[in-house]
XYZ file of C-alpha atoms in Angstrom:
500
model
C -0.216 0.153 -0.287
C 2.745 2.372 0.869
C 4.993 1.760 -2.093
C 2.044 2.078 -4.967
C 1.469 5.415 -2.332
C 4.886 6.292 -3.418
C 4.572 5.429 -6.812
C 1.321 7.079 -7.206
C 3.356 10.486 -5.232
C 6.213 9.926 -7.967
C 3.602 9.909 -10.711
C 2.061 13.210 -9.491
C 4.691 15.202 -9.138
C 5.103 17.911 -11.566
C 2.665 15.449 -13.575
C 4.225 14.586 -17.061
C 7.757 16.335 -17.015
C 10.837 14.391 -17.391
C 11.728 11.875 -14.933
C 15.183 14.007 -14.499
C 13.357 17.211 -14.150
C 11.311 15.659 -11.389
C 14.883 14.490 -10.406
C 16.360 17.864 -10.596
C 13.583 19.889 -8.768
C 14.004 17.947 -6.095
C 17.637 17.706 -5.616
C 17.291 21.595 -5.591
C 14.857 21.634 -3.057
C 17.033 19.018 -0.920
C 20.250 20.880 -2.028
C 19.497 24.556 -1.362
C 19.129 24.287 2.651
C 22.327 22.817 3.024
C 23.681 25.618 1.088
C 22.251 27.977 3.355
C 23.850 26.589 6.140
C 26.908 25.616 5.334
C 27.901 28.133 2.602
C 25.732 30.535 3.944
C 23.105 32.701 2.618
C 24.455 34.678 -0.395
C 25.788 31.464 -2.525
C 22.667 30.061 -1.626
C 20.603 33.603 -3.294
C 22.630 33.461 -6.235
C 21.833 29.699 -6.269
C 18.071 30.004 -6.682
C 18.790 32.456 -9.425
C 20.199 29.805 -11.183
C 17.411 27.179 -10.014
C 15.194 29.739 -11.309
C 16.430 30.177 -14.528
C 16.833 26.684 -14.793
C 12.170 26.303 -14.703
C 12.621 29.294 -17.189
C 14.250 27.169 -19.294
C 13.045 23.509 -19.483
C 9.738 25.870 -19.734
C 8.196 22.897 -23.016
C 9.089 20.418 -20.470
C 6.897 22.156 -17.389
C 5.281 25.231 -17.083
C 7.638 27.254 -14.841
C 4.787 27.943 -12.264
C 4.853 24.921 -10.580
C 8.147 23.807 -10.425
C 9.702 27.731 -9.499
C 6.994 28.189 -6.973
C 8.275 25.224 -4.992
C 11.579 26.505 -5.323
C 10.538 30.184 -4.404
C 7.846 28.775 -1.051
C 11.646 26.859 0.179
C 13.626 29.828 -0.249
C 10.599 31.924 1.785
C 10.170 28.918 4.489
C 14.030 29.129 5.137
C 13.968 32.948 5.677
C 15.938 34.443 2.372
C 13.348 36.292 2.600
C 9.930 36.848 4.458
C 6.058 36.826 2.875
C 5.843 40.658 3.604
C 9.086 41.193 1.528
C 7.129 39.608 -1.262
C 4.396 41.156 -0.788
C 6.028 44.455 -0.712
C 7.484 43.891 -4.126
C 4.464 42.377 -5.548
C 3.154 45.516 -5.058
C 5.452 47.451 -5.906
C 5.043 46.392 -9.392
C 0.564 45.949 -9.124
C 0.563 48.396 -12.063
C 2.235 45.259 -14.161
C -0.237 42.664 -12.358
C -3.296 44.892 -13.830
C -1.870 45.536 -17.521
C -1.689 41.142 -17.215
C -5.289 40.381 -15.951
C -6.637 43.251 -18.405
C -4.590 44.475 -20.995
C -3.946 41.396 -22.024
C -7.840 39.942 -22.043
C -9.323 43.481 -23.795
C -6.826 42.701 -27.102
C -8.371 39.101 -26.324
C -11.104 40.341 -28.051
C -9.813 42.452 -30.790
C -8.712 39.353 -32.509
C -11.219 39.522 -35.473
C -9.355 42.912 -36.134
C -6.166 42.533 -35.380
C -6.270 38.920 -37.919
C -7.966 40.689 -40.367
C -5.497 43.520 -40.830
C -2.551 41.322 -40.306
C -3.606 38.864 -42.499
C -4.530 41.549 -45.543
C -0.760 42.984 -44.835
C 0.902 39.329 -44.954
C -0.949 38.127 -48.044
C -0.569 41.193 -49.966
C 3.521 41.703 -48.739
C 6.050 39.191 -50.479
C 9.061 40.493 -49.114
C 9.898 37.633 -46.201
C 12.502 40.955 -45.026
C 10.079 43.680 -45.203
C 7.787 41.663 -43.471
C 10.442 41.495 -40.694
C 10.620 45.045 -40.438
C 7.890 46.107 -40.644
C 7.202 44.092 -37.725
C 9.869 45.050 -35.727
C 9.595 49.067 -36.967
C 6.444 48.467 -35.693
C 6.903 47.067 -32.304
C 8.983 49.709 -31.696
C 6.681 52.503 -32.329
C 4.369 51.108 -30.468
C 6.254 50.336 -27.231
C 7.688 53.783 -27.590
C 3.980 54.969 -26.329
C 2.582 51.786 -25.400
C 3.428 48.724 -22.850
C 5.645 45.827 -24.194
C 3.503 43.500 -22.680
C 0.718 44.805 -24.774
C 2.186 45.078 -28.000
C 3.801 41.497 -27.862
C -0.024 39.873 -26.481
C -1.502 42.023 -30.086
C 1.572 39.405 -31.808
C 0.762 37.046 -30.374
C -2.610 37.307 -30.878
C -1.910 37.498 -34.854
C 0.769 34.293 -35.144
C -1.735 32.291 -32.727
C -5.027 32.998 -35.333
C -2.814 32.345 -38.084
C -1.042 29.485 -37.268
C -4.587 27.946 -35.676
C -5.762 28.752 -39.463
C -3.512 26.535 -40.861
C -4.160 24.183 -38.631
C -7.882 23.876 -38.724
C -7.243 23.629 -42.509
C -4.624 20.545 -43.117
C -7.008 18.719 -40.261
C -9.629 18.435 -42.921
C -13.597 19.060 -42.598
C -12.631 21.830 -40.357
C -12.129 19.229 -37.513
C -10.731 20.954 -34.458
C -6.957 19.453 -32.805
C -4.397 19.986 -30.405
C -2.012 22.585 -32.689
C 0.434 20.117 -31.083
C -1.007 17.637 -32.586
C 0.425 16.716 -36.407
C 0.662 12.623 -36.513
C -1.790 12.111 -39.203
C -0.831 14.616 -41.505
C 1.007 13.804 -45.077
C 4.665 14.700 -44.964
C 3.788 17.852 -47.717
C 1.657 18.813 -44.627
C 3.893 18.413 -41.937
C 7.339 20.036 -43.918
C 4.822 23.146 -44.598
C 4.066 23.553 -40.573
C 7.726 23.110 -39.706
C 8.423 26.172 -41.967
C 5.386 27.949 -41.346
C 6.542 27.717 -37.388
C 10.070 28.726 -38.258
C 8.124 31.374 -40.225
C 5.969 32.822 -36.669
C 8.669 32.735 -35.017
C 11.092 34.695 -36.711
C 8.087 37.550 -36.827
C 7.992 36.939 -33.458
C 11.739 37.539 -32.210
C 11.830 40.221 -34.775
C 8.622 42.062 -32.714
C 9.603 41.343 -30.091
C 13.067 42.614 -29.801
C 11.586 45.910 -31.821
C 9.785 46.353 -28.005
C 13.356 46.764 -26.623
C 14.190 49.157 -29.810
C 11.103 51.257 -28.983
C 10.523 50.960 -25.004
C 14.145 52.331 -24.287
C 13.895 55.591 -26.256
C 11.045 57.563 -23.776
C 9.722 58.083 -20.952
C 6.509 55.962 -20.806
C 8.497 53.295 -23.240
C 9.112 51.413 -19.906
C 7.935 50.827 -15.966
C 11.703 51.808 -15.107
C 12.062 54.559 -17.448
C 9.162 56.865 -15.872
C 11.191 55.258 -12.428
C 14.143 56.787 -13.198
C 13.085 60.129 -15.252
C 10.673 61.103 -11.598
C 13.765 60.837 -9.840
C 15.699 63.215 -11.930
C 12.892 65.100 -12.429
C 12.225 64.863 -16.479
C 9.867 65.418 -18.596
C 8.598 63.456 -22.054
C 10.670 65.301 -24.294
C 13.691 66.138 -21.744
C 13.970 62.371 -21.346
C 13.690 61.817 -24.975
C 16.391 64.046 -25.541
C 18.416 62.754 -22.638
C 18.404 59.165 -23.905
C 18.415 59.436 -27.798
C 22.210 59.678 -27.524
C 22.721 55.896 -27.121
C 19.033 54.583 -27.513
C 19.060 56.472 -31.593
C 21.969 54.316 -32.524
C 20.970 51.360 -31.093
C 17.670 51.552 -32.730
C 19.550 52.068 -36.342
C 21.444 48.924 -35.653
C 18.842 46.760 -34.508
C 16.706 47.825 -37.358
C 19.980 47.146 -39.597
C 20.373 43.789 -37.977
C 16.814 42.987 -38.731
C 17.310 43.110 -42.329
C 21.006 41.501 -41.795
C 19.599 38.642 -40.506
C 16.838 37.976 -42.589
C 19.091 39.234 -45.407
C 21.586 36.288 -44.975
C 19.484 33.808 -43.281
C 21.402 34.010 -40.001
C 21.099 32.425 -36.729
C 17.796 30.677 -37.249
C 15.872 33.360 -39.552
C 15.044 33.379 -43.268
C 12.752 31.190 -42.978
C 10.319 31.593 -45.366
C 5.966 31.357 -45.539
C 4.867 27.912 -47.058
C 3.769 28.871 -51.072
C 0.396 26.867 -49.486
C -0.134 28.670 -46.157
C 0.089 31.548 -48.071
C -2.693 30.256 -50.654
C -4.694 29.177 -47.622
C -4.448 32.944 -46.014
C -5.204 34.087 -49.494
C -8.091 32.141 -49.979
C -9.182 32.502 -46.261
C -9.176 36.242 -46.302
C -11.199 35.913 -49.880
C -14.567 34.271 -47.976
C -14.321 35.895 -44.979
C -14.665 38.956 -46.682
C -17.342 37.377 -48.554
C -19.216 35.637 -45.717
C -18.867 39.483 -43.967
C -22.611 40.541 -43.199
C -23.345 43.755 -41.517
C -23.203 42.861 -38.029
C -19.193 41.495 -38.832
C -18.454 44.542 -40.095
C -20.090 46.868 -37.681
C -18.125 44.788 -35.231
C -14.449 45.340 -37.019
C -15.400 48.969 -36.998
C -16.058 48.791 -32.961
C -12.758 47.047 -32.490
C -10.965 49.429 -34.921
C -12.184 52.650 -32.313
C -11.141 50.590 -29.352
C -7.833 50.451 -30.708
C -8.057 53.407 -31.441
C -9.153 54.237 -27.486
C -6.528 51.979 -26.022
C -3.722 53.992 -28.342
C -5.164 57.512 -27.672
C -5.654 56.890 -23.494
C -2.231 54.927 -23.641
C -0.486 57.397 -25.295
C -1.929 60.056 -23.010
C -2.112 58.223 -19.556
C -5.315 59.137 -18.917
C -5.548 55.918 -16.222
C -3.731 53.254 -15.577
C -2.499 51.121 -18.240
C -4.351 47.752 -16.868
C -7.839 49.991 -15.788
C -7.242 51.183 -19.470
C -7.754 47.826 -20.876
C -10.728 46.798 -18.802
C -12.035 49.806 -20.405
C -11.326 48.265 -23.457
C -13.029 44.464 -22.475
C -16.275 46.328 -21.108
C -16.577 48.509 -24.645
C -15.914 45.759 -26.915
C -18.083 43.557 -24.593
C -20.631 45.316 -24.293
C -20.701 46.692 -27.444
C -20.213 43.285 -30.096
C -22.553 41.500 -28.029
C -20.393 39.164 -25.781
C -22.502 38.341 -22.488
C -21.610 34.566 -21.985
C -19.858 34.252 -18.646
C -17.840 30.868 -20.761
C -16.859 33.319 -23.612
C -15.570 35.974 -21.432
C -13.990 33.912 -19.379
C -11.730 32.450 -21.908
C -10.146 35.717 -22.588
C -8.111 35.648 -18.934
C -6.874 31.896 -20.168
C -3.679 33.214 -21.493
C -2.761 35.513 -19.253
C -3.946 34.814 -15.594
C -0.628 31.632 -15.414
C 1.696 33.854 -16.390
C 1.061 36.493 -13.579
C 0.981 34.201 -10.762
C 3.921 32.995 -12.649
C 5.445 36.828 -12.062
C 4.743 36.663 -8.634
C 6.534 33.810 -8.042
C 9.200 35.700 -9.534
C 8.453 39.012 -7.092
C 10.063 35.922 -4.398
C 13.438 35.571 -6.174
C 13.735 39.522 -6.664
C 13.100 39.820 -2.541
C 15.649 36.873 -1.631
C 17.840 39.204 -3.901
C 17.162 42.185 -2.363
C 17.352 40.690 1.471
C 20.393 39.248 0.829
C 22.216 41.742 -1.386
C 23.166 39.559 -3.929
C 23.450 42.413 -6.320
C 25.306 44.692 -3.809
C 28.849 43.903 -4.366
C 28.526 44.776 -8.399
C 26.794 48.003 -6.610
C 29.995 48.952 -4.823
C 32.009 48.085 -7.868
C 30.696 50.325 -10.011
C 30.009 53.172 -7.639
C 33.446 52.964 -6.883
C 34.645 54.365 -10.549
C 34.605 57.556 -12.485
C 33.956 59.284 -15.204
C 33.574 57.659 -19.031
C 34.517 54.523 -17.397
C 32.034 54.711 -14.554
C 29.371 55.312 -17.222
C 30.308 52.334 -19.549
C 30.434 50.066 -15.860
C 26.951 51.061 -15.267
C 25.807 49.904 -18.690
C 27.605 46.732 -18.322
C 26.781 45.798 -14.787
C 23.075 47.206 -15.152
C 22.593 44.924 -18.126
C 24.506 41.821 -16.989
C 21.914 42.058 -14.053
C 18.842 42.676 -16.460
C 19.861 39.692 -18.431
C 19.346 37.670 -14.919
C 16.785 39.150 -12.884
C 14.004 42.084 -13.480
C 15.390 44.824 -15.166
C 12.340 47.526 -13.323
C 14.370 45.793 -10.153
C 17.587 45.899 -11.734
C 16.708 49.589 -12.309
C 15.170 50.815 -9.014
C 18.364 49.203 -7.232
C 20.290 51.133 -8.632
C 19.081 54.369 -9.264
C 18.370 54.831 -6.018
C 21.609 53.631 -4.245
C 22.960 56.472 -6.791
C 20.670 59.145 -6.030
C 21.945 58.219 -1.846
C 25.693 58.912 -3.163
C 24.877 61.948 -5.300
C 22.458 63.544 -2.140
C 25.326 62.845 0.263
C 27.610 64.714 -1.754
C 30.662 61.648 -0.604
C 32.154 61.304 -4.084
C 32.142 64.689 -5.531
C 29.783 63.375 -7.987
C 28.402 66.167 -10.526
C 24.945 66.693 -11.812
C 25.639 66.297 -15.235
C 27.264 63.128 -13.746
C 24.344 61.732 -12.417
C 22.099 62.874 -15.703
C 24.661 60.788 -17.564
C 24.591 57.525 -15.102
C 20.779 58.010 -15.012
C 21.402 57.724 -18.488
C 23.433 54.800 -18.421
C 21.236 52.665 -16.133
C 18.200 52.996 -18.427
C 20.180 51.976 -21.242
C 21.788 49.198 -19.891
C 19.042 47.303 -18.281
C 16.743 48.117 -21.250
C 19.273 47.111 -23.517
C 21.224 44.015 -23.303
C 18.244 42.694 -21.225
C 16.613 41.384 -24.357
C 19.781 38.537 -24.104
C 17.136 36.499 -22.126
C 13.589 35.651 -22.022
C 13.797 36.618 -17.861
C 15.523 39.729 -18.685
C 12.382 41.770 -20.009
C 8.542 40.514 -18.847
C 7.445 40.937 -22.932
C 9.870 38.048 -23.144
C 8.946 35.885 -20.589
C 5.307 36.385 -21.353
C 6.281 35.071 -24.937
C 8.243 32.464 -24.251
C 5.282 31.188 -21.633
C 1.863 31.861 -23.762
C 0.406 28.979 -25.037
C 1.849 30.207 -29.191
C 5.550 29.257 -27.203
C 5.158 25.660 -27.517
C 3.152 25.950 -30.940
C 5.706 27.543 -32.702
C 8.428 25.541 -31.229
C 10.256 28.824 -29.327
C 12.142 27.563 -26.387
C 14.409 29.507 -24.007
C 17.157 28.248 -25.427
C 16.457 29.084 -29.102
C 14.903 32.297 -27.338
C 18.801 33.016 -26.862
C 20.053 31.396 -29.511
C 17.623 34.035 -32.089
C 18.040 37.299 -29.795
C 22.280 36.622 -29.634
C 22.874 38.733 -33.393
C 20.811 41.571 -31.434
C 21.890 41.453 -28.142
C 25.965 41.388 -29.921
C 25.194 44.374 -32.334
C 23.147 46.507 -30.203
C 24.603 46.414 -26.273
C 28.014 46.849 -28.273
C 25.943 49.762 -30.125
C 24.758 51.130 -26.930
C 28.219 50.851 -25.172
C 30.682 52.666 -28.384
C 27.554 55.620 -27.807
C 27.166 55.364 -23.941
C 31.674 56.054 -24.326
C 31.746 58.551 -26.377
C 28.670 60.712 -27.509
C 27.205 61.071 -24.030
């Protein structure tokens, strides 16, 4: 009886995850208390960070929430962070949670209009390089005024809709199958799906990197930008002007990188949309246009009007981002006749698992905060001066943002730097303080594209329902981001040294 229960527990633990993965997580849970009591909280804290990154890297094997949650609960139980600190970190990021809960759901109710617009673009635009550049530019422009998570949610909705459309077509007779199943398809359909997945991976990464390119430029582009701008007393125009010597060269190089990797088919880019897929999209677009009645056209117009309201409300910050998303949900459900609770509930399925994962991540950030894991690096760069200090700030913020949340890194660095400036102990001038603020902003925004945990929008993409469909793993995402990471980081470093 006991043996059967033990086997049942082993089977239930982390569900269908591979046995080696389960053993790895159990090993981490046993190792952490040992490390804490032998090597101390600093080493145990860094071990926790690496373990959490491991769960993110294995997201296609097991969603990171269960395994990462176990590790974080253990860390809190061991006293590496207090529940109050975790709550404070969560409360500090409550606007992001509101955004995830309501904005992503709001985009769900706009998917018909988005699919209609992007289908028209894709079926009429033949050049893959031009399509990729369009997605990158669109991501950059939108993220300069909107939140990057919102922009990524839009392109996820579009890409998922395209794949679902072709998958249903090859399934036959309109039959709905799991999008991960293709064993029953003939070889030609499998090949087309494989190539189409690669095509979608390419444009998703171009769009996601575009959000980083645009997000660094403006006061409202990323949450840490608002924080830095508030500390420095910069308005929208002043922020843009201070950051432009770094952000604009990086933007230009990022767009050039997009063209180069597509033109020369580097790092997994350059995959074209299969002819059969394009034909299906064209045919489906024609069928939908033919079937579109007055009610359907009115629904699209309402969604387009809600999209305009979304852009205007976010650009002028008429309310907190999440509340604007809630207004979009209310407008689209009421004006388009979506009144069934279950239909409305479907809109929240995508965002809420990630919201829970993000709170778990805040638990890891709480450990970083309470155990002062970044303090040695902070002290090292604060001891420098002049251009060397600027370059060190940029690189240190970039490196830590690849590991941790870039908003948290920026918060720590700008607050510690402001303390040094206010105290006047190192003779830091106002001009140097402003240059360091620029280095913090660009450092947390640009090199952080290297890993999915560097930016919330990238992590959202990795853990979305689209990622397993298009086979976008942590490792593959790092490889696809690599050319951007190298060119943008080097450009940002050169600009930080010579142009600010």
